[in-house]
Coordinates of C-alpha atoms and ligand atoms in Angstrom, one line a residue:
Chain A
M1500 CA 138.5 135.0 115.5
T1501 CA 139.5 138.0 117.8
D1502 CA 141.6 138.1 120.8
A1503 CA 140.7 138.2 124.4
R1504 CA 142.2 140.8 127.0
V1505 CA 142.1 140.9 130.7
T1506 CA 141.0 144.4 131.2
G1507 CA 140.1 144.4 134.9
L1508 CA 140.5 142.3 138.0
A1509 CA 140.1 142.3 141.6
T1510 CA 141.2 139.9 144.5
L1511 CA 140.7 139.8 148.1
P1512 CA 143.7 139.2 150.5
N1513 CA 143.6 135.5 151.4
G1514 CA 142.6 134.9 155.0
T1515 CA 139.3 134.5 156.9
Y1516 CA 136.1 136.2 156.4
D1517 CA 132.9 136.0 158.4
V1518 CA 130.4 137.3 155.7
P1519 CA 128.5 135.0 153.2
E1520 CA 130.3 134.0 150.0
R1521 CA 127.8 136.3 148.1
D1522 CA 129.3 139.2 149.8
L1523 CA 132.8 138.2 149.0
A1524 CA 131.8 137.7 145.5
G1525 CA 129.9 141.0 145.2
E1526 CA 133.0 142.8 146.4
V1527 CA 135.2 141.4 143.8
L1528 CA 132.8 141.6 141.0
L1529 CA 132.2 145.4 141.8
E1530 CA 135.8 146.1 142.0
A1531 CA 136.8 144.2 138.9
I1532 CA 134.2 146.1 136.9
D1533 CA 135.4 149.3 138.2
D1534 CA 139.0 148.4 137.3
A1535 CA 137.9 147.6 133.8
G1536 CA 136.1 150.9 133.3
C1537 CA 133.0 149.2 132.4
T1538 CA 129.5 148.7 134.0
L1539 CA 127.5 145.9 135.0
S1540 CA 125.3 146.2 131.9
D1541 CA 128.4 145.7 129.8
V1542 CA 128.8 142.2 131.1
D1543 CA 127.3 139.3 129.0
G1544 CA 129.1 136.2 130.4
L1545 CA 129.6 134.9 133.9
Y1546 CA 131.9 131.9 134.5
M1547 CA 132.7 130.4 138.0
P1548 CA 134.3 127.3 139.4
K1549 CA 131.3 125.7 141.0
P1550 CA 131.7 126.1 144.8
R1551 CA 132.6 123.1 146.8
P1552 CA 129.9 121.1 148.8
W1553 CA 130.3 123.1 152.0
T1554 CA 129.4 126.3 150.4
D1555 CA 125.5 126.2 151.3
Q1556 CA 124.4 128.4 148.4
G1557 CA 123.6 126.3 145.2
F1558 CA 123.1 127.9 141.9
F1559 CA 125.6 130.5 142.6
T1560 CA 125.8 132.1 139.3
T1561 CA 122.1 132.3 139.1
L1562 CA 122.1 134.0 142.4
L1563 CA 124.7 136.6 141.2
E1564 CA 122.7 137.3 138.0
H1565 CA 119.7 138.0 140.0
Q1566 CA 121.4 140.0 142.6
F1567 CA 123.3 142.2 140.2
G1568 CA 120.7 142.5 137.6
L1569 CA 122.9 141.0 135.0
E1570 CA 121.6 139.8 131.6
L1571 CA 123.9 137.3 130.1
A1572 CA 124.5 135.4 126.9
E1573 CA 126.3 132.6 128.7
S1574 CA 127.0 131.5 132.4
V1575 CA 128.8 128.3 133.5
E1576 CA 129.9 126.8 136.6
T1577 CA 132.6 124.2 136.2
Y1578 CA 133.9 121.6 138.7
T1579 CA 136.9 119.6 138.1
G1580 CA 138.7 120.1 141.6
G1581 CA 141.8 122.5 141.5
T1582 CA 141.5 123.1 137.7
S1583 CA 137.9 124.2 138.1
G1584 CA 138.8 128.0 138.0
G1585 CA 141.2 127.2 135.0
H1586 CA 138.5 125.6 133.0
A1587 CA 136.1 128.5 133.9
F1588 CA 138.6 131.0 132.7
Q1589 CA 139.3 129.1 129.3
H1590 CA 135.8 128.6 128.7
A1591 CA 135.4 132.4 128.9
V1592 CA 138.3 133.0 126.7
G1593 CA 137.1 130.7 124.0
D1594 CA 133.5 132.2 124.1
V1595 CA 135.2 135.8 124.0
R1596 CA 137.4 134.7 121.3
D1597 CA 134.6 133.1 119.0
G1598 CA 132.5 136.4 119.6
S1599 CA 129.6 134.9 121.4
V1600 CA 130.4 136.9 124.4
E1601 CA 131.8 140.4 124.3
R1602 CA 132.7 140.8 128.0
A1603 CA 132.9 138.0 130.4
V1604 CA 133.6 138.0 134.2
V1605 CA 135.4 135.0 135.8
L1606 CA 134.7 134.9 139.3
A1607 CA 135.7 132.4 142.2
V1608 CA 134.8 132.4 145.9
E1609 CA 135.5 129.9 148.6
R1610 CA 135.3 129.9 152.2
N1611 CA 137.4 127.1 153.7
S1612 CA 136.8 128.4 157.2
T1613 CA 133.5 127.1 157.4
I1614 CA 134.3 123.4 157.0
E1615 CA 135.7 121.1 159.9
T1616 CA 139.0 119.1 159.2
D1617 CA 137.2 115.8 159.7
D1618 CA 134.5 116.7 157.0
Y1619 CA 137.0 118.1 154.8
L1620 CA 139.0 114.8 154.9
E1621 CA 135.6 112.9 154.1
Y1622 CA 135.1 115.0 151.2
I1623 CA 138.7 114.2 150.1
L1624 CA 137.9 110.4 150.4
S1625 CA 134.9 111.2 148.1
I1626 CA 137.4 112.2 145.3
F1627 CA 139.6 109.0 145.3
D1628 CA 138.2 105.8 143.5
R1629 CA 135.6 105.1 146.1
E1630 CA 135.4 101.4 145.4
F1631 CA 139.1 100.6 145.4
Q1632 CA 141.3 103.3 146.8
S1633 CA 139.0 105.3 149.4
P1634 CA 138.6 102.5 151.9
A1635 CA 142.3 102.6 152.5
G1636 CA 142.0 106.2 153.7
P1637 CA 144.1 108.3 151.6
T1638 CA 144.8 112.1 151.8
I1639 CA 146.0 114.6 149.4
P1640 CA 149.4 115.2 151.2
G1641 CA 149.5 111.4 151.4
V1642 CA 149.5 110.8 147.7
Y1643 CA 152.0 113.8 147.1
A1644 CA 154.3 112.3 149.9
M1645 CA 154.6 109.3 147.6
S1646 CA 155.5 111.4 144.6
L1647 CA 158.1 113.2 146.7
Q1648 CA 159.4 110.0 147.9
R1649 CA 159.7 108.6 144.2
Y1650 CA 161.1 111.8 143.0
R1651 CA 164.1 111.7 145.6
Y1652 CA 164.4 107.9 145.0
E1653 CA 164.7 108.2 141.2
Y1654 CA 166.7 111.3 141.0
D1655 CA 168.7 111.4 144.2
V1656 CA 167.4 115.0 145.0
D1657 CA 168.7 116.7 148.0
R1658 CA 165.9 117.2 150.9
E1659 CA 167.2 120.7 151.6
D1660 CA 166.8 121.8 147.9
I1661 CA 163.2 120.6 148.1
A1662 CA 162.7 122.8 151.2
S1663 CA 164.3 125.8 149.4
V1664 CA 161.0 126.0 147.3
V1665 CA 159.2 126.7 150.3
V1666 CA 161.8 129.3 151.6
K1667 CA 161.6 131.0 148.1
N1668 CA 157.9 131.3 147.9
R1669 CA 157.4 132.2 151.5
E1670 CA 160.0 135.1 150.9
N1671 CA 158.1 136.2 147.8
A1672 CA 154.8 135.9 149.6
A1673 CA 156.0 138.5 152.3
A1674 CA 156.1 141.3 149.4
N1675 CA 152.7 140.3 148.4
P1676 CA 150.0 142.3 150.5
D1677 CA 147.2 139.6 149.5
A1678 CA 149.2 136.6 150.9
L1679 CA 148.2 134.7 153.9
F1680 CA 151.8 134.7 155.2
D1681 CA 154.1 137.6 155.6
D1682 CA 157.0 136.1 157.5
P1683 CA 159.7 134.3 155.9
V1684 CA 161.1 130.8 157.0
T1685 CA 164.4 129.2 156.7
E1686 CA 165.2 125.4 155.5
T1687 CA 165.5 124.3 158.9
D1688 CA 161.9 125.8 160.0
V1689 CA 160.8 123.7 157.1
L1690 CA 162.2 120.5 157.6
E1691 CA 161.8 120.8 161.6
S1692 CA 157.9 121.5 161.1
R1693 CA 155.9 118.6 161.8
V1694 CA 155.3 115.7 159.6
V1695 CA 151.9 115.6 158.0
A1696 CA 152.4 112.6 155.9
D1697 CA 156.2 111.2 155.7
P1698 CA 158.3 112.5 154.4
L1699 CA 156.0 115.7 153.7
R1700 CA 156.1 118.4 156.5
L1701 CA 153.5 121.1 157.3
Y1702 CA 155.4 124.1 155.9
E1703 CA 155.4 122.0 152.7
C1704 CA 151.7 121.7 152.6
P1705 CA 149.6 124.8 151.5
A1706 CA 147.5 126.2 153.9
P1707 CA 143.7 126.2 153.4
C1708 CA 142.0 129.9 153.8
D1709 CA 139.2 131.9 152.3
G1710 CA 139.2 134.2 149.1
A1711 CA 137.7 135.6 146.3
A1712 CA 138.8 136.9 142.8
A1713 CA 137.3 138.3 139.8
I1714 CA 138.6 138.9 136.2
V1715 CA 137.1 140.8 133.4
I1716 CA 137.9 139.4 129.9
T1717 CA 137.0 141.6 127.0
R1718 CA 136.9 141.0 123.2
G1719 CA 139.8 142.8 121.8
D1720 CA 138.2 145.2 119.4
V1721 CA 135.6 146.1 122.1
A1722 CA 138.5 146.7 124.6
D1723 CA 140.2 148.7 122.0
D1724 CA 137.2 151.1 121.8
H1725 CA 137.3 152.0 125.2
D1726 CA 139.4 154.7 126.6
G1727 CA 141.1 155.5 130.1
T1728 CA 142.1 151.7 130.8
G1729 CA 144.3 150.8 128.0
D1730 CA 143.8 147.7 125.9
G1731 CA 144.4 145.3 128.8
V1732 CA 146.5 142.3 128.9
R1733 CA 146.3 139.8 125.9
V1734 CA 145.4 136.4 126.9
G1735 CA 148.2 134.6 124.6
G1736 CA 147.2 131.1 124.7
T1737 CA 145.3 128.4 126.5
G1738 CA 145.8 124.7 126.6
A1739 CA 144.9 121.8 128.9
H1740 CA 145.8 117.9 129.0
H1741 CA 144.7 114.8 131.0
P1742 CA 146.5 111.7 130.6
S1743 CA 145.0 108.4 132.0
S1744 CA 145.5 108.8 135.7
H1745 CA 143.4 109.1 138.8
L1746 CA 145.6 110.3 141.8
L1747 CA 148.2 107.3 141.7
G1748 CA 150.2 108.5 138.7
V1749 CA 149.7 107.9 135.0
R1750 CA 149.3 104.4 133.9
G1751 CA 152.7 102.8 133.0
R1752 CA 154.5 106.0 133.9
S1753 CA 156.7 107.1 137.1
L1754 CA 154.7 108.7 139.8
A1755 CA 157.8 111.2 139.6
A1756 CA 156.4 112.5 136.2
F1757 CA 153.6 114.8 135.7
P1758 CA 153.1 114.5 131.8
A1759 CA 150.0 116.7 132.3
I1760 CA 151.9 119.7 132.5
A1761 CA 154.0 119.2 129.6
G1762 CA 151.1 118.5 127.6
A1763 CA 149.0 121.5 128.7
A1764 CA 152.0 123.9 128.4
E1765 CA 152.9 122.6 124.9
R1766 CA 149.3 123.5 123.8
A1767 CA 149.2 126.8 125.5
L1768 CA 152.5 128.0 124.1
G1769 CA 151.6 126.7 120.6
D1770 CA 148.4 128.6 120.8
A1771 CA 150.4 131.7 122.0
D1772 CA 153.1 131.2 119.4
L1773 CA 155.8 131.3 122.0
G1774 CA 158.6 129.1 123.1
V1775 CA 159.4 128.4 126.9
A1776 CA 162.6 130.4 126.6
E1777 CA 160.4 133.4 125.6
L1778 CA 158.7 133.2 129.0
D1779 CA 159.6 135.8 131.6
V1780 CA 157.8 134.4 134.6
L1781 CA 155.8 131.3 135.7
E1782 CA 153.1 131.7 138.0
P1783 CA 152.1 127.8 138.3
Y1784 CA 149.4 126.0 140.5
T1785 CA 151.9 123.8 142.5
P1786 CA 150.7 123.2 146.0
F1787 CA 153.7 121.2 147.2
P1788 CA 157.5 122.1 146.7
H1789 CA 158.4 119.1 144.7
T1790 CA 155.8 119.7 142.4
E1791 CA 157.0 123.2 141.7
A1792 CA 160.5 122.0 140.9
M1793 CA 158.9 119.1 138.9
L1794 CA 156.9 121.6 136.7
T1795 CA 160.1 123.6 135.9
E1796 CA 161.5 120.3 134.7
E1797 CA 158.3 119.1 132.7
L1798 CA 158.6 122.5 130.8
G1799 CA 162.0 121.6 129.9
L1800 CA 163.7 124.6 131.7
F1801 CA 166.1 122.1 133.8
E1802 CA 166.9 118.5 133.4
H1803 CA 164.7 116.0 135.2
G1804 CA 166.0 115.9 139.0
E1805 CA 167.4 119.3 138.7
G1806 CA 164.6 121.6 139.4
A1807 CA 165.0 121.7 143.1
A1808 CA 168.6 122.4 143.1
A1809 CA 168.0 125.1 140.5
C1810 CA 165.6 126.8 142.9
A1811 CA 168.2 126.4 145.7
R1812 CA 170.9 128.1 143.3
G1813 CA 168.4 131.1 143.1
Q1814 CA 167.7 130.5 139.3
T1815 CA 163.7 130.9 140.0
A1816 CA 164.1 133.7 142.7
T1817 CA 162.6 137.0 141.5
D1818 CA 166.1 138.0 140.3
G1819 CA 166.9 134.7 138.7
A1820 CA 166.9 133.6 135.1
I1821 CA 163.1 132.6 135.2
P1822 CA 161.3 133.8 138.3
V1823 CA 158.8 131.0 139.5
S1824 CA 155.8 132.0 141.8
P1825 CA 156.9 135.7 142.5
S1826 CA 153.3 136.1 144.1
G1827 CA 154.3 133.3 146.5
G1828 CA 152.3 130.6 144.7
C1829 CA 150.0 128.3 146.7
I1830 CA 152.6 127.7 149.6
G1831 CA 153.2 131.5 150.2
R1832 CA 149.9 132.9 149.4
G1833 CA 147.8 130.4 151.2
H1834 CA 145.5 128.2 149.1
P1835 CA 141.7 128.4 148.4
P1836 CA 141.8 125.9 145.5
M1837 CA 138.7 127.2 143.7
V1838 CA 140.3 130.7 143.8
T1839 CA 143.9 129.9 143.4
P1840 CA 143.9 129.7 139.6
L1841 CA 142.4 133.3 139.5
L1842 CA 145.1 134.4 141.9
N1843 CA 147.8 133.3 139.3
Y1844 CA 146.1 135.0 136.5
A1845 CA 145.7 138.2 138.6
A1846 CA 149.5 138.1 139.6
A1847 CA 150.5 137.6 135.7
V1848 CA 148.3 140.3 134.7
R1849 CA 149.7 142.6 137.4
Q1850 CA 153.3 141.8 136.5
I1851 CA 152.5 142.5 132.9
R1852 CA 151.0 145.8 133.9
G1853 CA 154.1 146.7 135.9
E1854 CA 152.4 146.6 139.2
S1855 CA 154.4 143.7 140.8
P1856 CA 156.7 144.8 143.7
V1857 CA 159.2 142.2 142.9
V1858 CA 159.4 141.5 139.2
D1859 CA 160.1 144.1 136.4
D1860 CA 159.8 144.3 132.5
V1861 CA 157.5 141.3 132.2
G1862 CA 155.9 140.7 128.9
T1863 CA 155.0 137.0 129.2
V1864 CA 153.8 134.8 131.8
L1865 CA 152.7 131.1 132.0
T1866 CA 150.2 130.0 134.4
T1867 CA 148.8 126.6 135.4
S1868 CA 146.0 125.2 137.3
E1869 CA 146.0 121.4 138.3
H1870 CA 143.6 118.8 139.8
G1871 CA 144.0 115.6 141.7
H1872 CA 147.6 114.5 141.7
I1873 CA 148.4 116.7 138.8
D1874 CA 146.3 114.2 137.0
G1875 CA 144.8 117.0 134.8
V1876 CA 146.4 120.4 134.0
T1877 CA 145.4 123.8 132.3
A1878 CA 148.0 126.2 131.2
T1879 CA 147.1 129.8 130.2
V1880 CA 149.8 132.1 128.9
F1881 CA 149.4 136.1 129.3
G1882 CA 151.0 138.6 126.9
G1883 CA 152.8 137.9 123.6
D1884 CA 151.8 139.4 120.2
A1885 CA 148.7 139.0 118.5
Chain B
M1159 CA 122.9 94.5 135.2
E1160 CA 126.1 93.3 137.2
A1161 CA 128.7 95.8 138.2
A1162 CA 131.9 95.3 136.5
S1163 CA 133.8 94.7 139.8
D1164 CA 131.4 91.8 141.1
P1165 CA 133.8 89.1 140.3
F1166 CA 136.7 90.9 142.0
W1167 CA 134.4 91.4 145.3
D1168 CA 133.0 87.4 145.2
A1169 CA 136.6 86.2 144.7
L1170 CA 138.0 88.4 147.5
E1171 CA 135.4 86.7 150.0
D1172 CA 137.2 83.5 149.5
D1173 CA 140.7 85.2 149.9
R1174 CA 141.5 85.0 146.2
F1175 CA 142.6 87.9 144.3
L1176 CA 141.1 88.3 140.7
L1177 CA 142.3 90.8 138.3
P1178 CA 140.6 92.0 135.0
S1179 CA 142.6 91.3 132.1
C1180 CA 142.1 92.1 128.4
E1181 CA 141.3 89.1 126.1
D1182 CA 142.3 91.3 123.1
C1183 CA 145.9 92.9 124.1
G1184 CA 146.5 90.5 127.0
E1185 CA 147.3 93.3 129.6
A1186 CA 145.9 93.1 133.2
F1187 CA 144.6 96.3 134.5
F1188 CA 143.1 97.8 137.7
P1189 CA 140.3 99.0 138.8
P1190 CA 138.0 96.7 137.0
S1191 CA 136.2 98.5 133.9
R1192 CA 133.6 97.5 131.2
A1193 CA 136.6 98.5 128.5
C1194 CA 140.4 97.7 128.6
P1195 CA 142.1 101.1 129.5
H1196 CA 145.0 100.1 127.3
C1197 CA 143.3 99.2 123.7
H1198 CA 139.7 99.7 124.6
A1199 CA 138.6 96.2 123.8
T1200 CA 135.4 95.1 125.7
D1201 CA 136.2 91.5 126.1
I1202 CA 137.6 91.0 129.6
E1203 CA 138.5 88.0 131.5
W1204 CA 139.6 87.5 135.0
L1205 CA 143.1 86.4 136.0
E1206 CA 143.8 84.6 139.2
S1207 CA 146.5 86.7 140.7
E1208 CA 149.0 85.5 143.4
G1209 CA 148.4 89.3 145.0
V1210 CA 152.4 89.5 145.1
G1211 CA 154.1 92.5 144.1
T1212 CA 156.8 95.2 145.0
L1213 CA 156.5 98.2 147.0
Y1214 CA 156.7 101.1 144.7
A1215 CA 156.1 104.2 147.1
F1216 CA 154.7 104.4 150.7
T1217 CA 153.8 107.0 153.2
R1218 CA 152.5 107.3 156.8
Q1219 CA 149.7 109.8 157.2
H1220 CA 149.4 111.5 160.4
R1221 CA 146.0 113.1 160.1
T1222 CA 143.2 111.1 158.5
A1223 CA 139.4 111.0 158.0
P1224 CA 137.0 109.7 160.6
G1225 CA 137.1 105.9 160.8
V1226 CA 140.4 105.6 159.3
P1227 CA 143.4 104.7 161.7
S1228 CA 145.8 107.4 162.7
P1229 CA 148.8 107.2 161.7
N1230 CA 147.9 105.4 158.4
V1231 CA 150.4 103.5 156.6
L1232 CA 149.7 103.4 153.1
G1233 CA 151.4 102.2 149.9
I1234 CA 151.5 101.8 146.2
V1235 CA 152.0 98.1 145.3
E1236 CA 153.3 97.3 141.7
L1237 CA 151.7 93.6 141.2
E1238 CA 153.8 91.1 139.2
D1239 CA 150.9 90.9 136.9
G1240 CA 151.4 94.6 136.0
P1241 CA 148.8 97.1 137.6
R1242 CA 149.6 99.2 140.5
L1243 CA 147.1 99.6 143.2
L1244 CA 146.8 101.6 146.6
A1245 CA 146.8 99.6 149.7
Q1246 CA 146.9 100.1 153.6
F1247 CA 149.8 98.4 155.0
A1248 CA 149.8 95.8 158.0
S1249 CA 153.4 96.2 158.4
E1250 CA 155.3 98.8 160.4
Y1251 CA 156.3 102.0 158.5
D1252 CA 159.8 101.8 159.7
D1253 CA 160.2 98.1 158.1
L1254 CA 159.0 99.4 154.6
E1255 CA 161.5 100.0 151.7
I1256 CA 160.9 100.7 148.0
G1257 CA 161.4 97.5 146.2
A1258 CA 160.5 95.2 148.9
T1259 CA 158.4 92.1 148.1
V1260 CA 154.6 92.5 149.6
T1261 CA 151.6 90.4 149.2
L1262 CA 147.9 91.2 149.4
Q1263 CA 145.6 89.8 151.9
T1264 CA 141.8 89.9 152.7
R1265 CA 140.8 91.9 155.8
E1266 CA 137.6 92.8 157.4
Y1267 CA 136.5 96.2 156.8
A1268 CA 134.5 98.1 159.5
G1269 CA 134.3 101.4 157.8
T1270 CA 131.4 102.9 155.8
V1271 CA 133.0 104.2 152.6
D1272 CA 131.2 102.9 149.5
R1273 CA 129.4 100.2 151.7
G1274 CA 126.0 100.2 150.0
R1275 CA 126.0 97.2 147.8
L1276 CA 129.4 96.2 149.4
E1277 CA 127.9 96.0 152.8
G1278 CA 129.5 93.4 154.9
R1279 CA 132.0 92.7 152.2
P1280 CA 135.9 92.4 153.2
F1281 CA 138.4 94.8 151.7
F1282 CA 142.1 94.2 151.0
E1283 CA 145.6 95.3 152.6
A1284 CA 149.1 94.7 152.0
R1285 CA 152.1 93.4 154.2
L1286 CA 155.6 92.6 153.7
R1287 CA 156.3 88.9 152.6
D1288 CA 157.5 86.7 155.4
Ligands
ZN1007 ZN1 143.4 95.6 125.9

């Protein structure tokens, strides 16, 4: 088995776009190919998170294949909510590693500006258990509000420490030209923003937006043959985990625990032959501040209940012991959920390439994606030795 | 063919709360399923539940889907019989606290979610026990 390297990438700044999704996709496809120093003829795999229902264009990969004259050994669209991009990426890595594909493009595009809030909330009802949960009218912030409540109840976590995660990520986003937000906020701003679902506040919820990203994954021996762009950044390891849960916590476990994170990370780190202590940076998919704090705990970096306080002390800042979300994460960058996993991968690759404006000397990065109420998680490690 | 949940909805019409329970391992579970989520046995019996439990977590959502009240008070109830479930609350948000004793009750459901075969069927909600 050979290894998989990221040899090219492209991201559009998160925001609002008024051209069709196909044009956003075409833009990042061509730019990523150019960044990889290859041509469209070199691409033999295309992997996408399936665009969500308000994207009018169906059969999106087929359309792109036809529009760009691709001839592929494999093309895949996955849909598992927020992990869709993560699973698409890991599928591509698997195909590249086992040799069935030489050069894969993972591409994600999403325009959340095209859906009305009412229609989005009705879509969200469809992902809950339609028979026994949806008639009660839940929302995504509603379930995260309850895990925030349990987290504070069980571990007596300081409310300001939770807000400090938002402050950190908005500050990090201010240095990221692709981020939706470029103005920092204070803890007071966060805790005085309007309540979305008690006790969760507006600045603690990720802002939906439009976005697109493409990543070129090349088989190790093929990447080595290429001159000009170096060998790329190695995909060190992949893992995923899904305990028995559907949006209300894992059966028999606390709502203030996300065991899918620990399970996915253990598998990815095992695949990469790395320990948590060897990670330089985390770029997680954590849309709400308590979930980022809890992720650092699930990884074993801090004791349970200590993650938010560690952030408030600066331990997860860009100059801290373990920088978390130096790109700004979901909260600072804005959040197009189909694209967010790729934005994490792009951030990781740019950090290892030495292109990050805020972190230096990065050799290994752990990224995640999650869906539902962190019911399922993918973890992908970048860097590390073959 | 019958839906796994038919006995639940039939009982709810009579203000009774039935929970599926595994004949093999004895664990009650929710939602209804054709196999026990604990041990995967397929012999399921129905347990007459008091519909009483404790409030595990709760929230008040300020922006909700069409047809859903706004604000919407929701909570997770941990039933004495074991399983947890999501319920809308008939009680005031400010009166709720974690650990409070709550009870489930039948209510009319005027919404449209999942009302194909369940057209006209009631749903359930929770309130603080008097
Ligand atoms: Zn059983």
